[in-house]
Amino acid sequence: MTGHILVVDGVPTNRITMKVRLAAACYEVTTATTGVEALQLARQIHPDIVLIGGSLRDMEGAALCTALRSLPGGAKRPILVQASGGERVEALRAGAAGLIDPGGDDLTLLARIRGLMRHECAAAEESIPGLAEEPAPFLDDSHSRAVFIADQPSTAMGWRNALQNRVDFSISISESERALAEATSGRAADLYLIAADIQQPGDGLRLLSELRSRPLSRDAGLVVALRPDQAVMMPVALDLGAGDVLPWNLASPQTAPEAAIRLQTQLARKQLADHRRQETQRNMRWAMTDPLTGLHNRRFALPRLAELAAEAREVQIDLAVMLLDLDRFKQVNDIHGHPAGDAVLTETAARLAATLPEHALLARIGGEEFLAVVPDCSGQGARRVAEQMRHAVMASPVTLPPGGLGKELTVTVSVGVVVGQGRGDALSLEPEVLLASADRALLNAKSSGRNRIVMASHIAMA
């Protein structure tokens, strides 16, 4: 099944008909006859989407939508509500992701469901279980920008004049070519309202498809405006990536309030998706970063070393791998305290990072142990880089935090270096072999007096 849908309708024939239609499209369907039953089922089955029909005996669709939103996880769940007349605005204000027209066609409904499913699947793929936070309850859209594109500037201006005092985002008018060029150059809008026909029949849908395919505009809210005789194009627009489809006369006094809310809803969905992406990126950075030094951690470094080794083997270049260990670091913690140890680690990391080439990898992989990897670096170059790092660490004393036994402390580092040969034996560029050889060289540096560099004379095979 492609998703679980909860259908709520007070009319038995409506429930049965909807279940058959959705099951034929390979959705798993659960039905409820009342709002209370729907709330109970939602707690139990956690549906992907809820469809609220009509004729509920115990509550209106808008009230049920509000109640569903208040459930754990309900704020993220798409809800489609069947409504007409004034009930449409009420449902949208209650948090409906979209509206179902009474007597609407199956193609449009299924297209709406597919669009919502795509959106939710993308959000699920972007999240990290156990790390993602609940989205902010309010997202400021006062600085958001919408672009309206119609067949005539006067049409777009009419839309803007009718909506600009009803929404919290700015509205500008553009032509399709300019809008696409701006999106490509990094000035994409947050929301686009596009006429289905601009200069030629259907070219608005082509613009929609182009914007959805471009990296800098694909996450924008995209809404299409259709003329009354273009209803057949509605499912096409939704399948091409439109988040919603509005009627052409959206500027009329009767439709403007609803159109404003639906555009605001699309912008809110876009902002929520942005928030989720930012949270995911931040969580991934945290998962791959040492919180004390800001360097990459072992979880990131070892897979990255494997990637660099594979690249070196492919293009036949040398790869220098260095393990660095602070000398007598335990004494720093024992004598001066752990805050002093943290200060030493932080300052050492900063000095190493400032010394290494930009394309090098630097990570803290243990308590006081660091890994540096420099692609396209010969043995002579590796020794030179290692010497620069060693001198940078000991060049000046590290300032210690107040409250300890001293104000500053001179720190030294020992380094074990190995260079994998890009044109040599393939085994010499195996990550485990490189690390074993560098570790053996580091132990030799420690045992021979510390504060020195030892180059591995051969690749360790054990």
mmCIF file of N, CA, C and O in Angstrom, residues 385-447:
data_model
loop_
_atom_site.group_PDB
_atom_site.id
_atom_site.type_symbol
_atom_site.label_atom_id
_atom_site.label_comp_id
_atom_site.label_asym_id
_atom_site.label_seq_id
_atom_site.Cartn_x
_atom_site.Cartn_y
_atom_site.Cartn_z
ATOM 1 N N VAL A 385 53.906 19.178 6.199
ATOM 2 C CA VAL A 385 52.631 19.539 6.813
ATOM 3 C C VAL A 385 52.612 19.146 8.287
ATOM 4 O O VAL A 385 52.156 19.903 9.156
ATOM 5 N N ALA A 386 53.131 17.939 8.585
ATOM 6 C CA ALA A 386 53.170 17.487 9.974
ATOM 7 C C ALA A 386 54.036 18.404 10.827
ATOM 8 O O ALA A 386 53.686 18.716 11.980
ATOM 9 N N GLU A 387 55.168 18.833 10.296
ATOM 10 C CA GLU A 387 56.038 19.753 11.040
ATOM 11 C C GLU A 387 55.340 21.084 11.287
ATOM 12 O O GLU A 387 55.449 21.682 12.366
ATOM 13 N N GLN A 388 54.627 21.564 10.287
ATOM 14 C CA GLN A 388 53.902 22.823 10.458
ATOM 15 C C GLN A 388 52.856 22.698 11.566
ATOM 16 O O GLN A 388 52.688 23.615 12.376
ATOM 17 N N MET A 389 52.156 21.568 11.608
ATOM 18 C CA MET A 389 51.173 21.364 12.661
ATOM 19 C C MET A 389 51.835 21.253 14.032
ATOM 20 O O MET A 389 51.360 21.830 15.023
ATOM 21 N N ARG A 390 52.924 20.509 14.106
ATOM 22 C CA ARG A 390 53.624 20.355 15.392
ATOM 23 C C ARG A 390 54.102 21.704 15.910
ATOM 24 O O ARG A 390 53.935 22.022 17.099
ATOM 25 N N HIS A 391 54.678 22.512 15.049
ATOM 26 C CA HIS A 391 55.172 23.831 15.465
ATOM 27 C C HIS A 391 54.015 24.759 15.832
ATOM 28 O O HIS A 391 54.132 25.575 16.756
ATOM 29 N N ALA A 392 52.893 24.651 15.104
ATOM 30 C CA ALA A 392 51.753 25.510 15.415
ATOM 31 C C ALA A 392 51.207 25.225 16.808
ATOM 32 O O ALA A 392 50.809 26.141 17.546
ATOM 33 N N VAL A 393 51.180 23.946 17.196
ATOM 34 C CA VAL A 393 50.655 23.575 18.513
ATOM 35 C C VAL A 393 51.542 24.119 19.627
ATOM 36 O O VAL A 393 51.051 24.627 20.646
ATOM 37 N N MET A 394 52.870 24.039 19.462
ATOM 38 C CA MET A 394 53.788 24.434 20.526
ATOM 39 C C MET A 394 54.270 25.877 20.407
ATOM 40 O O MET A 394 55.041 26.351 21.249
ATOM 41 N N ALA A 395 53.838 26.594 19.393
ATOM 42 C CA ALA A 395 54.376 27.924 19.102
ATOM 43 C C ALA A 395 54.181 28.889 20.257
ATOM 44 O O ALA A 395 55.051 29.713 20.559
ATOM 45 N N SER A 396 53.062 28.845 20.922
ATOM 46 C CA SER A 396 52.783 29.752 22.037
ATOM 47 C C SER A 396 51.942 29.016 23.067
ATOM 48 O O SER A 396 51.189 28.097 22.723
ATOM 49 N N PRO A 397 52.064 29.401 24.340
ATOM 50 C CA PRO A 397 51.302 28.718 25.394
ATOM 51 C C PRO A 397 49.792 28.904 25.193
ATOM 52 O O PRO A 397 49.333 29.893 24.633
ATOM 53 N N VAL A 398 49.046 27.946 25.685
ATOM 54 C CA VAL A 398 47.589 28.007 25.653
ATOM 55 C C VAL A 398 47.108 28.723 26.914
ATOM 56 O O VAL A 398 47.511 28.375 28.029
ATOM 57 N N THR A 399 46.249 29.717 26.740
ATOM 58 C CA THR A 399 45.677 30.419 27.880
ATOM 59 C C THR A 399 44.651 29.529 28.579
ATOM 60 O O THR A 399 43.737 28.997 27.940
ATOM 61 N N LEU A 400 44.807 29.353 29.880
ATOM 62 C CA LEU A 400 43.926 28.480 30.651
ATOM 63 C C LEU A 400 42.803 29.298 31.285
ATOM 64 O O LEU A 400 42.966 30.488 31.573
ATOM 65 N N PRO A 401 41.671 28.671 31.529
ATOM 66 C CA PRO A 401 40.563 29.399 32.170
ATOM 67 C C PRO A 401 40.910 29.765 33.603
ATOM 68 O O PRO A 401 41.735 29.102 34.240
ATOM 69 N N PRO A 402 40.306 30.817 34.132
ATOM 70 C CA PRO A 402 40.606 31.225 35.509
ATOM 71 C C PRO A 402 40.158 30.167 36.515
ATOM 72 O O PRO A 402 39.263 29.369 36.253
ATOM 73 N N GLY A 403 40.829 30.173 37.664
ATOM 74 C CA GLY A 403 40.462 29.251 38.735
ATOM 75 C C GLY A 403 41.371 28.054 38.835
ATOM 76 O O GLY A 403 41.253 27.267 39.784
ATOM 77 N N GLY A 404 42.298 27.880 37.892
ATOM 78 C CA GLY A 404 43.212 26.755 37.927
ATOM 79 C C GLY A 404 44.528 27.103 38.593
ATOM 80 O O GLY A 404 44.696 28.151 39.225
ATOM 81 N N LEU A 405 45.508 26.208 38.408
ATOM 82 C CA LEU A 405 46.818 26.403 39.030
ATOM 83 C C LEU A 405 47.714 27.329 38.220
ATOM 84 O O LEU A 405 48.735 27.799 38.740
ATOM 85 N N GLY A 406 47.388 27.578 36.979
ATOM 86 C CA GLY A 406 48.235 28.431 36.159
ATOM 87 C C GLY A 406 47.413 29.212 35.158
ATOM 88 O O GLY A 406 46.235 28.929 34.924
ATOM 89 N N LYS A 407 48.055 30.196 34.548
ATOM 90 C CA LYS A 407 47.378 31.035 33.571
ATOM 91 C C LYS A 407 47.570 30.543 32.146
ATOM 92 O O LYS A 407 46.748 30.821 31.284
ATOM 93 N N GLU A 408 48.666 29.813 31.899
ATOM 94 C CA GLU A 408 48.923 29.314 30.549
ATOM 95 C C GLU A 408 49.760 28.052 30.617
ATOM 96 O O GLU A 408 50.385 27.743 31.646
ATOM 97 N N LEU A 409 49.775 27.334 29.500
ATOM 98 C CA LEU A 409 50.433 26.029 29.469
ATOM 99 C C LEU A 409 50.952 25.762 28.067
ATOM 100 O O LEU A 409 50.240 25.945 27.082
ATOM 101 N N THR A 410 52.204 25.345 27.980
ATOM 102 C CA THR A 410 52.772 24.961 26.687
ATOM 103 C C THR A 410 52.406 23.515 26.383
ATOM 104 O O THR A 410 52.539 22.631 27.239
ATOM 105 N N VAL A 411 51.938 23.259 25.187
ATOM 106 C CA VAL A 411 51.453 21.948 24.776
ATOM 107 C C VAL A 411 52.264 21.469 23.591
ATOM 108 O O VAL A 411 52.663 22.263 22.730
ATOM 109 N N THR A 412 52.533 20.159 23.547
ATOM 110 C CA THR A 412 53.215 19.560 22.388
ATOM 111 C C THR A 412 52.381 18.396 21.869
ATOM 112 O O THR A 412 51.483 17.890 22.556
ATOM 113 N N VAL A 413 52.709 17.968 20.679
ATOM 114 C CA VAL A 413 51.957 16.899 20.029
ATOM 115 C C VAL A 413 52.924 15.954 19.340
ATOM 116 O O VAL A 413 53.965 16.364 18.815
ATOM 117 N N SER A 414 52.591 14.667 19.356
ATOM 118 C CA SER A 414 53.336 13.656 18.605
ATOM 119 C C SER A 414 52.515 13.252 17.392
ATOM 120 O O SER A 414 51.280 13.211 17.451
ATOM 121 N N VAL A 415 53.222 12.929 16.301
ATOM 122 C CA VAL A 415 52.533 12.668 15.034
ATOM 123 C C VAL A 415 53.071 11.391 14.393
ATOM 124 O O VAL A 415 54.301 11.214 14.286
ATOM 125 N N GLY A 416 52.160 10.535 13.978
ATOM 126 C CA GLY A 416 52.518 9.377 13.159
ATOM 127 C C GLY A 416 51.974 9.569 11.753
ATOM 128 O O GLY A 416 50.791 9.913 11.584
ATOM 129 N N VAL A 417 52.830 9.381 10.742
ATOM 130 C CA VAL A 417 52.464 9.710 9.357
ATOM 131 C C VAL A 417 52.664 8.496 8.460
ATOM 132 O O VAL A 417 53.681 7.793 8.571
ATOM 133 N N VAL A 418 51.710 8.275 7.586
ATOM 134 C CA VAL A 418 51.846 7.266 6.547
ATOM 135 C C VAL A 418 51.323 7.847 5.244
ATOM 136 O O VAL A 418 50.399 8.664 5.253
ATOM 137 N N VAL A 419 51.921 7.458 4.135
ATOM 138 C CA VAL A 419 51.487 7.932 2.824
ATOM 139 C C VAL A 419 51.121 6.723 1.973
ATOM 140 O O VAL A 419 51.975 5.870 1.681
ATOM 141 N N GLY A 420 49.851 6.642 1.598
ATOM 142 C CA GLY A 420 49.421 5.589 0.700
ATOM 143 C C GLY A 420 49.770 5.947 -0.731
ATOM 144 O O GLY A 420 49.520 7.071 -1.176
ATOM 145 N N GLN A 421 50.318 5.006 -1.453
ATOM 146 C CA GLN A 421 50.798 5.256 -2.806
ATOM 147 C C GLN A 421 49.672 5.017 -3.821
ATOM 148 O O GLN A 421 49.178 3.895 -3.961
ATOM 149 N N GLY A 422 49.314 6.069 -4.526
ATOM 150 C CA GLY A 422 48.243 5.940 -5.502
ATOM 151 C C GLY A 422 48.595 5.057 -6.669
ATOM 152 O O GLY A 422 47.714 4.461 -7.293
ATOM 153 N N ARG A 423 49.866 4.959 -6.975
ATOM 154 C CA ARG A 423 50.293 4.117 -8.097
ATOM 155 C C ARG A 423 50.919 2.813 -7.620
ATOM 156 O O ARG A 423 51.512 2.083 -8.404
ATOM 157 N N GLY A 424 50.822 2.535 -6.338
ATOM 158 C CA GLY A 424 51.428 1.331 -5.798
ATOM 159 C C GLY A 424 50.419 0.225 -5.584
ATOM 160 O O GLY A 424 49.371 0.166 -6.241
ATOM 161 N N ASP A 425 50.706 -0.628 -4.621
ATOM 162 C CA ASP A 425 49.837 -1.738 -4.272
ATOM 163 C C ASP A 425 48.499 -1.189 -3.776
ATOM 164 O O ASP A 425 48.451 -0.277 -2.938
ATOM 165 N N ALA A 426 47.417 -1.732 -4.273
ATOM 166 C CA ALA A 426 46.092 -1.251 -3.877
ATOM 167 C C ALA A 426 45.880 -1.377 -2.376
ATOM 168 O O ALA A 426 45.149 -0.585 -1.775
ATOM 169 N N LEU A 427 46.540 -2.346 -1.757
ATOM 170 C CA LEU A 427 46.390 -2.545 -0.325
ATOM 171 C C LEU A 427 46.904 -1.358 0.469
ATOM 172 O O LEU A 427 46.426 -1.087 1.577
ATOM 173 N N SER A 428 47.834 -0.596 -0.109
ATOM 174 C CA SER A 428 48.408 0.540 0.616
ATOM 175 C C SER A 428 47.407 1.671 0.793
ATOM 176 O O SER A 428 47.656 2.588 1.579
ATOM 177 N N LEU A 429 46.286 1.636 0.082
ATOM 178 C CA LEU A 429 45.268 2.668 0.228
ATOM 179 C C LEU A 429 44.008 2.137 0.915
ATOM 180 O O LEU A 429 42.967 2.783 0.878
ATOM 181 N N GLU A 430 44.121 0.984 1.547
ATOM 182 C CA GLU A 430 43.010 0.508 2.355
ATOM 183 C C GLU A 430 42.945 1.323 3.639
ATOM 184 O O GLU A 430 43.965 1.482 4.317
ATOM 185 N N PRO A 431 41.793 1.884 3.998
ATOM 186 C CA PRO A 431 41.706 2.744 5.181
ATOM 187 C C PRO A 431 42.225 2.082 6.450
ATOM 188 O O PRO A 431 42.940 2.715 7.247
ATOM 189 N N GLU A 432 41.866 0.818 6.684
ATOM 190 C CA GLU A 432 42.319 0.141 7.899
ATOM 191 C C GLU A 432 43.832 0.004 7.930
ATOM 192 O O GLU A 432 44.468 0.154 8.980
ATOM 193 N N VAL A 433 44.417 -0.247 6.764
ATOM 194 C CA VAL A 433 45.876 -0.389 6.678
ATOM 195 C C VAL A 433 46.557 0.952 6.935
ATOM 196 O O VAL A 433 47.554 1.041 7.659
ATOM 197 N N LEU A 434 46.005 2.003 6.365
ATOM 198 C CA LEU A 434 46.571 3.337 6.571
ATOM 199 C C LEU A 434 46.520 3.723 8.047
ATOM 200 O O LEU A 434 47.505 4.232 8.607
ATOM 201 N N LEU A 435 45.383 3.496 8.684
ATOM 202 C CA LEU A 435 45.251 3.851 10.095
ATOM 203 C C LEU A 435 46.178 3.022 10.971
ATOM 204 O O LEU A 435 46.787 3.544 11.923
ATOM 205 N N ALA A 436 46.308 1.730 10.667
ATOM 206 C CA ALA A 436 47.200 0.873 11.455
ATOM 207 C C ALA A 436 48.646 1.327 11.328
ATOM 208 O O ALA A 436 49.395 1.359 12.313
ATOM 209 N N SER A 437 49.058 1.699 10.131
ATOM 210 C CA SER A 437 50.434 2.156 9.922
ATOM 211 C C SER A 437 50.685 3.487 10.621
ATOM 212 O O SER A 437 51.725 3.686 11.268
ATOM 213 N N ALA A 438 49.714 4.426 10.499
ATOM 214 C CA ALA A 438 49.877 5.718 11.171
ATOM 215 C C ALA A 438 49.879 5.549 12.677
ATOM 216 O O ALA A 438 50.634 6.230 13.392
ATOM 217 N N ASP A 439 49.071 4.640 13.199
ATOM 218 C CA ASP A 439 49.029 4.408 14.639
ATOM 219 C C ASP A 439 50.339 3.818 15.137
ATOM 220 O O ASP A 439 50.839 4.204 16.211
ATOM 221 N N ARG A 440 50.923 2.907 14.387
ATOM 222 C CA ARG A 440 52.211 2.326 14.774
ATOM 223 C C ARG A 440 53.288 3.402 14.780
ATOM 224 O O ARG A 440 54.121 3.463 15.700
ATOM 225 N N ALA A 441 53.266 4.273 13.783
ATOM 226 C CA ALA A 441 54.245 5.369 13.743
ATOM 227 C C ALA A 441 54.027 6.331 14.918
ATOM 228 O O ALA A 441 54.997 6.836 15.504
ATOM 229 N N LEU A 442 52.771 6.567 15.288
ATOM 230 C CA LEU A 442 52.484 7.445 16.424
ATOM 231 C C LEU A 442 53.014 6.842 17.719
ATOM 232 O O LEU A 442 53.602 7.553 18.554
ATOM 233 N N LEU A 443 52.824 5.551 17.908
ATOM 234 C CA LEU A 443 53.358 4.904 19.103
ATOM 235 C C LEU A 443 54.873 5.017 19.162
ATOM 236 O O LEU A 443 55.455 5.223 20.241
ATOM 237 N N ASN A 444 55.522 4.902 18.018
ATOM 238 C CA ASN A 444 56.982 5.065 17.975
ATOM 239 C C ASN A 444 57.381 6.484 18.352
ATOM 240 O O ASN A 444 58.385 6.703 19.051
ATOM 241 N N ALA A 445 56.608 7.467 17.899
ATOM 242 C CA ALA A 445 56.899 8.855 18.249
ATOM 243 C C ALA A 445 56.746 9.073 19.749
ATOM 244 O O ALA A 445 57.538 9.792 20.378
ATOM 245 N N LYS A 446 55.736 8.456 20.350
ATOM 246 C CA LYS A 446 55.528 8.582 21.785
ATOM 247 C C LYS A 446 56.661 7.924 22.565
ATOM 248 O O LYS A 446 57.195 8.489 23.538
ATOM 249 N N SER A 447 57.017 6.715 22.160
ATOM 250 C CA SER A 447 58.023 5.959 22.908
ATOM 251 C C SER A 447 59.432 6.505 22.732
ATOM 252 O O SER A 447 60.319 6.237 23.547
#
